[in-house]
GROMACS .gro file of N, CA, C and O in nm:
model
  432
    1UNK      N    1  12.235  11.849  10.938
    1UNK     CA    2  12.185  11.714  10.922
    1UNK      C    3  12.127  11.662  11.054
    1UNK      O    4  12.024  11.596  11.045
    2UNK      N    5  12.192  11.688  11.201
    2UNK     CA    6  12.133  11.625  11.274
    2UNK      C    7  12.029  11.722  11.305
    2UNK      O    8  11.944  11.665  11.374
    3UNK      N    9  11.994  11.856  11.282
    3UNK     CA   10  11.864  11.921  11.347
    3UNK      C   11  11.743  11.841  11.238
    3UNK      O   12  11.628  11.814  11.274
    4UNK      N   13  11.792  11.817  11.117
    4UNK     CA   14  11.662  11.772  11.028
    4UNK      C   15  11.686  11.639  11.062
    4UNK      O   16  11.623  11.577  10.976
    5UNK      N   17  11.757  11.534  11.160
    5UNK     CA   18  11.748  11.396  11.198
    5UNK      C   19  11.636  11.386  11.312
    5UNK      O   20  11.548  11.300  11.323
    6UNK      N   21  11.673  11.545  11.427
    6UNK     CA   22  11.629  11.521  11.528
    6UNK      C   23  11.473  11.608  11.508
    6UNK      O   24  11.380  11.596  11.587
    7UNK      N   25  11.472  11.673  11.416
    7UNK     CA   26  11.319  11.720  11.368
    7UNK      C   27  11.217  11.616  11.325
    7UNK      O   28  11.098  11.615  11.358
    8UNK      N   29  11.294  11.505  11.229
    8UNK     CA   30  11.198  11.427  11.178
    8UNK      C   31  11.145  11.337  11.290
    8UNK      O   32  11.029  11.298  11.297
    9UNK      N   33  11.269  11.301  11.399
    9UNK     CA   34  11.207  11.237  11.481
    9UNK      C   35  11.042  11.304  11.603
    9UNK      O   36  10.941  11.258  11.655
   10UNK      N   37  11.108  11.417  11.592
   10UNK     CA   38  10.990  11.503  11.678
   10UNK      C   39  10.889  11.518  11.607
   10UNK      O   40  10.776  11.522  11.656
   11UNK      N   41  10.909  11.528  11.502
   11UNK     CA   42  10.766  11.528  11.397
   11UNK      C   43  10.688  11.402  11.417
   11UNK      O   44  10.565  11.405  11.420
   12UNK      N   45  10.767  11.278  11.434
   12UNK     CA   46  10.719  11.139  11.418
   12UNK      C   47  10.610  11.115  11.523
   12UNK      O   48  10.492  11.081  11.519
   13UNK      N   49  10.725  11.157  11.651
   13UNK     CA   50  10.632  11.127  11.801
   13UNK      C   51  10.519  11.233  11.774
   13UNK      O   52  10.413  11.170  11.767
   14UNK      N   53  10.500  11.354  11.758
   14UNK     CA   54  10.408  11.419  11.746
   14UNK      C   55  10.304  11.373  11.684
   14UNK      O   56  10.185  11.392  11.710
   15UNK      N   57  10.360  11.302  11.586
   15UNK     CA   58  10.228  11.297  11.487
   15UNK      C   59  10.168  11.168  11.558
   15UNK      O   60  10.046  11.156  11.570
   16UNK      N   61  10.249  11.080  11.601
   16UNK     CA   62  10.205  10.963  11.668
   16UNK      C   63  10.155  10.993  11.802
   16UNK      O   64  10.092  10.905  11.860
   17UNK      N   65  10.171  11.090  11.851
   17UNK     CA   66  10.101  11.067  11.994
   17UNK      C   67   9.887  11.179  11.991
   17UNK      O   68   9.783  11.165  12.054
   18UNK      N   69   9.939  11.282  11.869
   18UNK     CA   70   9.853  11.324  11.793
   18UNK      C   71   9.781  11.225  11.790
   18UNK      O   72   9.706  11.213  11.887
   19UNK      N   73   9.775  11.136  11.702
   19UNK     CA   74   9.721  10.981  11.632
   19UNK      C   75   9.632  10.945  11.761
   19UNK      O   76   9.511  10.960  11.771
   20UNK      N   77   9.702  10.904  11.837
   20UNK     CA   78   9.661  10.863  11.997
   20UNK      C   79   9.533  10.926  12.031
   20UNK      O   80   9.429  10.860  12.039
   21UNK      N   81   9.542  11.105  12.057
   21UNK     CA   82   9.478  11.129  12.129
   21UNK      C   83   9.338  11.158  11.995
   21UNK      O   84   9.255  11.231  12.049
   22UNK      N   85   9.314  11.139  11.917
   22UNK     CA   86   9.233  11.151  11.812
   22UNK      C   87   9.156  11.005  11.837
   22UNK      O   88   9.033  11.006  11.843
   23UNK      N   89   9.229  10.881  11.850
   23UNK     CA   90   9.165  10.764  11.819
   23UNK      C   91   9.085  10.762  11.991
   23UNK      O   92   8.968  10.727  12.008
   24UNK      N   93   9.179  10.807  12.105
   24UNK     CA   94   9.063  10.838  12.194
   24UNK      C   95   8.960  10.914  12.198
   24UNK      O   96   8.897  10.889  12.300
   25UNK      N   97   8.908  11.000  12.133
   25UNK     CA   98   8.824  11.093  12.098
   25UNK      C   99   8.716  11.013  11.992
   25UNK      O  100   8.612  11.077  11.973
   26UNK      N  101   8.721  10.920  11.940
   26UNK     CA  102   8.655  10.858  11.867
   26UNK      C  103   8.671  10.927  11.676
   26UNK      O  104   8.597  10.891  11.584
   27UNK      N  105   8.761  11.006  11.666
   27UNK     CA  106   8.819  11.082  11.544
   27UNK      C  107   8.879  11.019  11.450
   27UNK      O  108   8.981  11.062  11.397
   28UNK      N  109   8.793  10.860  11.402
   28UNK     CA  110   8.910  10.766  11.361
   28UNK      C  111   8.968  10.834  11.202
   28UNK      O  112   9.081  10.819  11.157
   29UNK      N  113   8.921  10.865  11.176
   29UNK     CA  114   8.982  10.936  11.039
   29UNK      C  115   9.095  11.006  11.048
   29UNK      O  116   9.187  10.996  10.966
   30UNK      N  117   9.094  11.082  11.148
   30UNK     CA  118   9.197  11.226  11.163
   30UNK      C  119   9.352  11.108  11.273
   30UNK      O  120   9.469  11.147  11.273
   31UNK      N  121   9.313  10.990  11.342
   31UNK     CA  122   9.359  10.913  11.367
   31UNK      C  123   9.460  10.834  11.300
   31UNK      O  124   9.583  10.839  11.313
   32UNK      N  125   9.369  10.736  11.203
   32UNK     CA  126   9.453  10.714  11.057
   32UNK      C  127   9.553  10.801  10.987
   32UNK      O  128   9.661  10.753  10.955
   33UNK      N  129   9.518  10.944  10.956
   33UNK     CA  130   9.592  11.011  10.898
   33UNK      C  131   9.689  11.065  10.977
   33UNK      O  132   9.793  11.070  10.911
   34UNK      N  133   9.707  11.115  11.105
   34UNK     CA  134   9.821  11.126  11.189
   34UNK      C  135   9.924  10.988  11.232
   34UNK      O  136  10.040  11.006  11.269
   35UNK      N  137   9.872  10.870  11.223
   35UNK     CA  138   9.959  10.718  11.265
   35UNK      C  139  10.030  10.751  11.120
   35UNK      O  140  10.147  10.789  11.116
   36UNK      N  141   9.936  10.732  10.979
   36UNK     CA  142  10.011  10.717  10.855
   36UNK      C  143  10.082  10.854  10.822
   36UNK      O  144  10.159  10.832  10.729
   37UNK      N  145  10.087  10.974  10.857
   37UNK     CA  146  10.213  11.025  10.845
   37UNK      C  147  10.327  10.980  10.999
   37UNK      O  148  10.449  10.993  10.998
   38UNK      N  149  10.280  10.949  11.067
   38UNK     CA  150  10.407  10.961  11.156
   38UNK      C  151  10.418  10.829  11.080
   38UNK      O  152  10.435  10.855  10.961
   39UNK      N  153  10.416  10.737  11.096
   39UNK     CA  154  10.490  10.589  11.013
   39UNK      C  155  10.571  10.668  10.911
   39UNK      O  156  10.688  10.676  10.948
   40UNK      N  157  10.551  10.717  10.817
   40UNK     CA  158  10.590  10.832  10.701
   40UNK      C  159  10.731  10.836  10.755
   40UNK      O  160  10.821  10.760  10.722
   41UNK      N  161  10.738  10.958  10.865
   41UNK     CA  162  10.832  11.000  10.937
   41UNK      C  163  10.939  10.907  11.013
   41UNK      O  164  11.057  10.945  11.017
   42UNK      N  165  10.906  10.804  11.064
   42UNK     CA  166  10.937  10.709  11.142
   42UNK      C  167  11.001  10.660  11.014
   42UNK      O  168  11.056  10.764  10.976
   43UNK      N  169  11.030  10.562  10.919
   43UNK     CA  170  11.049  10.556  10.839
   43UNK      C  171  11.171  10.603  10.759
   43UNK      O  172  11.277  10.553  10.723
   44UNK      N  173  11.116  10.708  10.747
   44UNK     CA  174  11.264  10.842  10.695
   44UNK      C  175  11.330  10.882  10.751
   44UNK      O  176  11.407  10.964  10.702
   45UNK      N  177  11.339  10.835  10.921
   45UNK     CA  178  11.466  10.908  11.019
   45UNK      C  179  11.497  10.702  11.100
   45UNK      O  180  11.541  10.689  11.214
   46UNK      N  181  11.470  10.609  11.033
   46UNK     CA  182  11.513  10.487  11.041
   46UNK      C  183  11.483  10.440  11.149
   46UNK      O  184  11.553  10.348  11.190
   47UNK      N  185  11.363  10.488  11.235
   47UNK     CA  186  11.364  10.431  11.346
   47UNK      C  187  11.231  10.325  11.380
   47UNK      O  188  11.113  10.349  11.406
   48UNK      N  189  11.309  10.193  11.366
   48UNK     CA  190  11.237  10.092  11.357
   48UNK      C  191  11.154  10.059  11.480
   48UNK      O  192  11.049  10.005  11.448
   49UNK      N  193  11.170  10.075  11.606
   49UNK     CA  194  11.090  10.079  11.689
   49UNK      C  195  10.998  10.170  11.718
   49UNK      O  196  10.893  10.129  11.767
   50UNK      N  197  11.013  10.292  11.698
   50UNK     CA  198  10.849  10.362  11.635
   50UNK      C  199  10.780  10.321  11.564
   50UNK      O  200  10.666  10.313  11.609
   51UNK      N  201  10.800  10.273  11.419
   51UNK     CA  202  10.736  10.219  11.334
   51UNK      C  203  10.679  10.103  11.337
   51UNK      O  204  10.581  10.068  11.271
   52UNK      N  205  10.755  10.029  11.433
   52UNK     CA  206  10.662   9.896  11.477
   52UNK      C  207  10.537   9.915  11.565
   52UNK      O  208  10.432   9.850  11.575
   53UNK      N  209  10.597  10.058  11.643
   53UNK     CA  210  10.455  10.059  11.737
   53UNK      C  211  10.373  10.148  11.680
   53UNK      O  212  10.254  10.138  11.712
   54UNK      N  213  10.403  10.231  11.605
   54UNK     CA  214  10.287  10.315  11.480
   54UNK      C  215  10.217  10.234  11.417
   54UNK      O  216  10.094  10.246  11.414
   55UNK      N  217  10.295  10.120  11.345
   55UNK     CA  218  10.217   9.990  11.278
   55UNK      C  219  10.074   9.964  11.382
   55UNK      O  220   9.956   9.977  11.351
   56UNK      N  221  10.141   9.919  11.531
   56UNK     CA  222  10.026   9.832  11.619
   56UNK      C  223   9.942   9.972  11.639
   56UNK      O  224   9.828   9.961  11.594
   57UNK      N  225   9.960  10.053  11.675
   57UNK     CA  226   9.853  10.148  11.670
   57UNK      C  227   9.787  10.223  11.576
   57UNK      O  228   9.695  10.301  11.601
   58UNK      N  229   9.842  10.193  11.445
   58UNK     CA  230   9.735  10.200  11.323
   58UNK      C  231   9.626  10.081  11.310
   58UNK      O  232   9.505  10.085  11.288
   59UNK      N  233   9.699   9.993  11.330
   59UNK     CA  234   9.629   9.818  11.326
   59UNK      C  235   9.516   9.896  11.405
   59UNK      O  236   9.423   9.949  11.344
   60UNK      N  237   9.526   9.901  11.522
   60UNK     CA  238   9.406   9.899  11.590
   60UNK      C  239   9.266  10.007  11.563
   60UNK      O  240   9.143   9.994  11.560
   61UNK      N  241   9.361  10.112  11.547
   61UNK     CA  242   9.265  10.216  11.472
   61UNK      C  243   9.171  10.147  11.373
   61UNK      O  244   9.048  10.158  11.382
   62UNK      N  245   9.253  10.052  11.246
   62UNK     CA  246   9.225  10.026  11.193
   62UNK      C  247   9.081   9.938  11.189
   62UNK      O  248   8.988   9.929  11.109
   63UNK      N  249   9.112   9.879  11.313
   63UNK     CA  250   9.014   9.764  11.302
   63UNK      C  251   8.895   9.820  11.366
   63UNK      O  252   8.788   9.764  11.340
   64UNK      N  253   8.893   9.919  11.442
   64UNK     CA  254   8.808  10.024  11.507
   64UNK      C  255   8.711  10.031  11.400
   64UNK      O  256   8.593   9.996  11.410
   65UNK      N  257   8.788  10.095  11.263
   65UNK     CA  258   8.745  10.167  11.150
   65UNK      C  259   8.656  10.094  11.033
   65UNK      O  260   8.582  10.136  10.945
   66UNK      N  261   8.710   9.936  11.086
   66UNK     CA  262   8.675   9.846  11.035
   66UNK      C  263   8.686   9.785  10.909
   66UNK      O  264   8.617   9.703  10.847
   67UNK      N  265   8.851   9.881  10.872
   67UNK     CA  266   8.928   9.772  10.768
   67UNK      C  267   9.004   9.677  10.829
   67UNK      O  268   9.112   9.723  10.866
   68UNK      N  269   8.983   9.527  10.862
   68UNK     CA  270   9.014   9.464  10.918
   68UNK      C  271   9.217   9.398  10.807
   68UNK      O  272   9.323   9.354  10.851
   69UNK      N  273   9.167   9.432  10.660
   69UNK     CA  274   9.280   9.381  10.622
   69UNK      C  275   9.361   9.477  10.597
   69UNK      O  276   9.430   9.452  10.497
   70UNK      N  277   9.383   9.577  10.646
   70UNK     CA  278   9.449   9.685  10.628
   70UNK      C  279   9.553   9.692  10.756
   70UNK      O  280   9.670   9.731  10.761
   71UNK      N  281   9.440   9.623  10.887
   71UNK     CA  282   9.516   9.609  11.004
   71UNK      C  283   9.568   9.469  11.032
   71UNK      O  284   9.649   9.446  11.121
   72UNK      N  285   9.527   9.394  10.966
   72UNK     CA  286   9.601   9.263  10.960
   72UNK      C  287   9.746   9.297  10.852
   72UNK      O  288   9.846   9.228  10.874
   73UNK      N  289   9.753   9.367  10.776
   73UNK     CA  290   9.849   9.401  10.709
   73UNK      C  291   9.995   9.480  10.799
   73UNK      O  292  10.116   9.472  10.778
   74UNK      N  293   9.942   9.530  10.867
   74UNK     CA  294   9.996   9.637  10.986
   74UNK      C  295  10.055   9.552  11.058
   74UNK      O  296  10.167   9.508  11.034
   75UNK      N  297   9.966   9.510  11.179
   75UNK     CA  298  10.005   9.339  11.232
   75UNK      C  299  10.126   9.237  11.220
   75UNK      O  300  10.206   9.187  11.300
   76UNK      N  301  10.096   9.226  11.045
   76UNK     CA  302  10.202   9.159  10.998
   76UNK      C  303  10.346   9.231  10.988
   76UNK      O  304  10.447   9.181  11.038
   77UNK      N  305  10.346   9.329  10.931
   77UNK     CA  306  10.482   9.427  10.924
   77UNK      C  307  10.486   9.468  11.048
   77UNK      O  308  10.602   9.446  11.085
   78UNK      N  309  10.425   9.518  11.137
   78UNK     CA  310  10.460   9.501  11.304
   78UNK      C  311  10.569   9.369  11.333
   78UNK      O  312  10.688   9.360  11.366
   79UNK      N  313  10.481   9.292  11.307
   79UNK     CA  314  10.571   9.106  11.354
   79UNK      C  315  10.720   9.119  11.295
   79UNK      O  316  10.823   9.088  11.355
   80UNK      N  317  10.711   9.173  11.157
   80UNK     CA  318  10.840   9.088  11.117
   80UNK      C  319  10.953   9.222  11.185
   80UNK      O  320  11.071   9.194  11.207
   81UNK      N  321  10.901   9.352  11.210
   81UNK     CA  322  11.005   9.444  11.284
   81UNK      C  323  11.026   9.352  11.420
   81UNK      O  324  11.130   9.287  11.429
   82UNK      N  325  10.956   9.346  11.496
   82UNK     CA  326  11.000   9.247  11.654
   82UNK      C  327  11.070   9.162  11.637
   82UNK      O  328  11.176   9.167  11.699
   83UNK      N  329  11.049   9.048  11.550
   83UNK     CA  330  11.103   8.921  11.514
   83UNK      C  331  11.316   8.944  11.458
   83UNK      O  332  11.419   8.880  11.479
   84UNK      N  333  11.277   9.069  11.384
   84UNK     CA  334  11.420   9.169  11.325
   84UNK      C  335  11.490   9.204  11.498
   84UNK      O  336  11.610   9.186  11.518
   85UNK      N  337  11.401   9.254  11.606
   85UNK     CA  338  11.456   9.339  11.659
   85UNK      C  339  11.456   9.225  11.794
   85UNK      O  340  11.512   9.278  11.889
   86UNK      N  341  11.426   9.138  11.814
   86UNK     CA  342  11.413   9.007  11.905
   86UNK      C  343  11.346   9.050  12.004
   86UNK      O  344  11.362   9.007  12.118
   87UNK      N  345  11.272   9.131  11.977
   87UNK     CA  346  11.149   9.170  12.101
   87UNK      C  347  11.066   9.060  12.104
   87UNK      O  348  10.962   9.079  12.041
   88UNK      N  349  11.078   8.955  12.153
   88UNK     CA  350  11.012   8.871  12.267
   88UNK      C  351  10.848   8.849  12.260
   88UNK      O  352  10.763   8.780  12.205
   89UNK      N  353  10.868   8.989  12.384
   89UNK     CA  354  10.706   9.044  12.454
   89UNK      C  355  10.650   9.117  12.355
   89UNK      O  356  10.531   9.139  12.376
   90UNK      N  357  10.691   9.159  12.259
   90UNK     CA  358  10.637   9.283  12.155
   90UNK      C  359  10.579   9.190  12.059
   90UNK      O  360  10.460   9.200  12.031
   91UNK      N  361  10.671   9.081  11.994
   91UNK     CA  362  10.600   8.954  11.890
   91UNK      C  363  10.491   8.884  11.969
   91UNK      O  364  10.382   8.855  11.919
   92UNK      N  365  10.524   8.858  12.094
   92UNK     CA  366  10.360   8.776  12.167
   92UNK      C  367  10.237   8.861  12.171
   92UNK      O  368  10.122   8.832  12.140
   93UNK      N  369  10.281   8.957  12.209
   93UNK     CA  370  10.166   9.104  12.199
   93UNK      C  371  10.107   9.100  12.066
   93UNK      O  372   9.985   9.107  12.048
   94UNK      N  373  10.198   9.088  11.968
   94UNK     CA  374  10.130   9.124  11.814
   94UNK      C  375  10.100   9.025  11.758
   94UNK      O  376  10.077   9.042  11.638
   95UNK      N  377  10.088   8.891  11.805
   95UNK     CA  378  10.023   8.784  11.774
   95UNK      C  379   9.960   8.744  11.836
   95UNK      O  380   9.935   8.623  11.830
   96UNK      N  381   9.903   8.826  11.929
   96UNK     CA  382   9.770   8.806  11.988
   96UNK      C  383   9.692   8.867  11.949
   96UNK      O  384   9.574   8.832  11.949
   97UNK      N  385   9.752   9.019  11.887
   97UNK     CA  386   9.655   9.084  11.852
   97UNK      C  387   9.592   9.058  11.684
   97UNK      O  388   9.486   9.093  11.632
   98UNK      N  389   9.728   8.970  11.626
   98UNK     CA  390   9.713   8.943  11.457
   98UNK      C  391   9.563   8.820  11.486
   98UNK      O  392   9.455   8.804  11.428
   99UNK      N  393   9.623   8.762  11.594
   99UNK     CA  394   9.482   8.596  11.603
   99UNK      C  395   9.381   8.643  11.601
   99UNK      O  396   9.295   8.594  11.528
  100UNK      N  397   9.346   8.796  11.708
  100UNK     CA  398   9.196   8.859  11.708
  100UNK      C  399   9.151   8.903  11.617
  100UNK      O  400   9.031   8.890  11.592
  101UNK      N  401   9.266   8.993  11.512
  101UNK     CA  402   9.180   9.070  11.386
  101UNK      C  403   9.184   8.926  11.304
  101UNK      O  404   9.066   8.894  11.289
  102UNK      N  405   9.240   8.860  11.264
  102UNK     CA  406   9.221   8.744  11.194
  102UNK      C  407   9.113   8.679  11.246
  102UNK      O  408   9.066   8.602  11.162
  103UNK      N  409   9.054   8.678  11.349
  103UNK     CA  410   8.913   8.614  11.361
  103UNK      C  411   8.817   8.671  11.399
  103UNK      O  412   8.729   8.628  11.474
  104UNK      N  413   8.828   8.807  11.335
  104UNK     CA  414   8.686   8.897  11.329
  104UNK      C  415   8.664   8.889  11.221
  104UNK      O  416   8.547   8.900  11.184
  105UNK      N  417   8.808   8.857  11.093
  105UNK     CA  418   8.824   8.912  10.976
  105UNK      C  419   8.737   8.771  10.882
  105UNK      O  420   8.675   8.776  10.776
  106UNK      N  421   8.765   8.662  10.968
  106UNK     CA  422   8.696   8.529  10.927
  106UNK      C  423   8.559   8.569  11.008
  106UNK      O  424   8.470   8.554  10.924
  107UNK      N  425   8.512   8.603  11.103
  107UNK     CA  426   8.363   8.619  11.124
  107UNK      C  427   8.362   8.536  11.200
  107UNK      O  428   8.252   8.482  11.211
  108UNK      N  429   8.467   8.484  11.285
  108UNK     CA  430   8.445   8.351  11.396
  108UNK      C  431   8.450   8.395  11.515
  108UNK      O  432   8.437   8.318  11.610
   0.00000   0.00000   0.00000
């Protein structure tokens, strides 16, 4: 049980830091699909602070990609993990970043 606890977690970061170096490459597709399986992963081995920051770094992919409500969706389930986990600096961060996609998403 703990090698398939501590696998899923290595799978997670992998796939998430994968995610990373794809969305620097301009690979937003192959990007998306490495954040949304590691979230996957993150997820199934309970670890809520990956998944909050898989969330913010799908968001952004996202908005790259230019589904803006897909990453405002992200954003939001980002917030309410910080708000759960009393991260502070992590909720100001992600409501700065929810105000920006929310006002690309209005066109203002």
């Amino acid at each position: 049980m703990l090698d398939e606890l501590m696998d899923g977690h290595i799978a997670a970061q992998t796939l998430a830091d994968l995610g990373g170096v794809h969305a620097r490459t301009g690979c937003l597709r192959d990007a998306i699909s490495c954040y949304e399986r590691s979230l996957a992963c993150m997820r199934e081995v309970g670890n809520r602070h990956g998944e909050a920051r898989t969330l913010a770094s799908l968001a952004g992919v996202y908005l790259r990609h230019g589904r803006r409500e897909d990453a405002i969706d992200c954003y939001e389930s980002c917030l309410a993990i910080l708000r759960e986990q009393r991260d502070h600096h992590g909720e100001t961060r992600t409501l700065g970043d929810l105000q920006a996609a929310m006002r690309e998403f209005d066109g203002a």
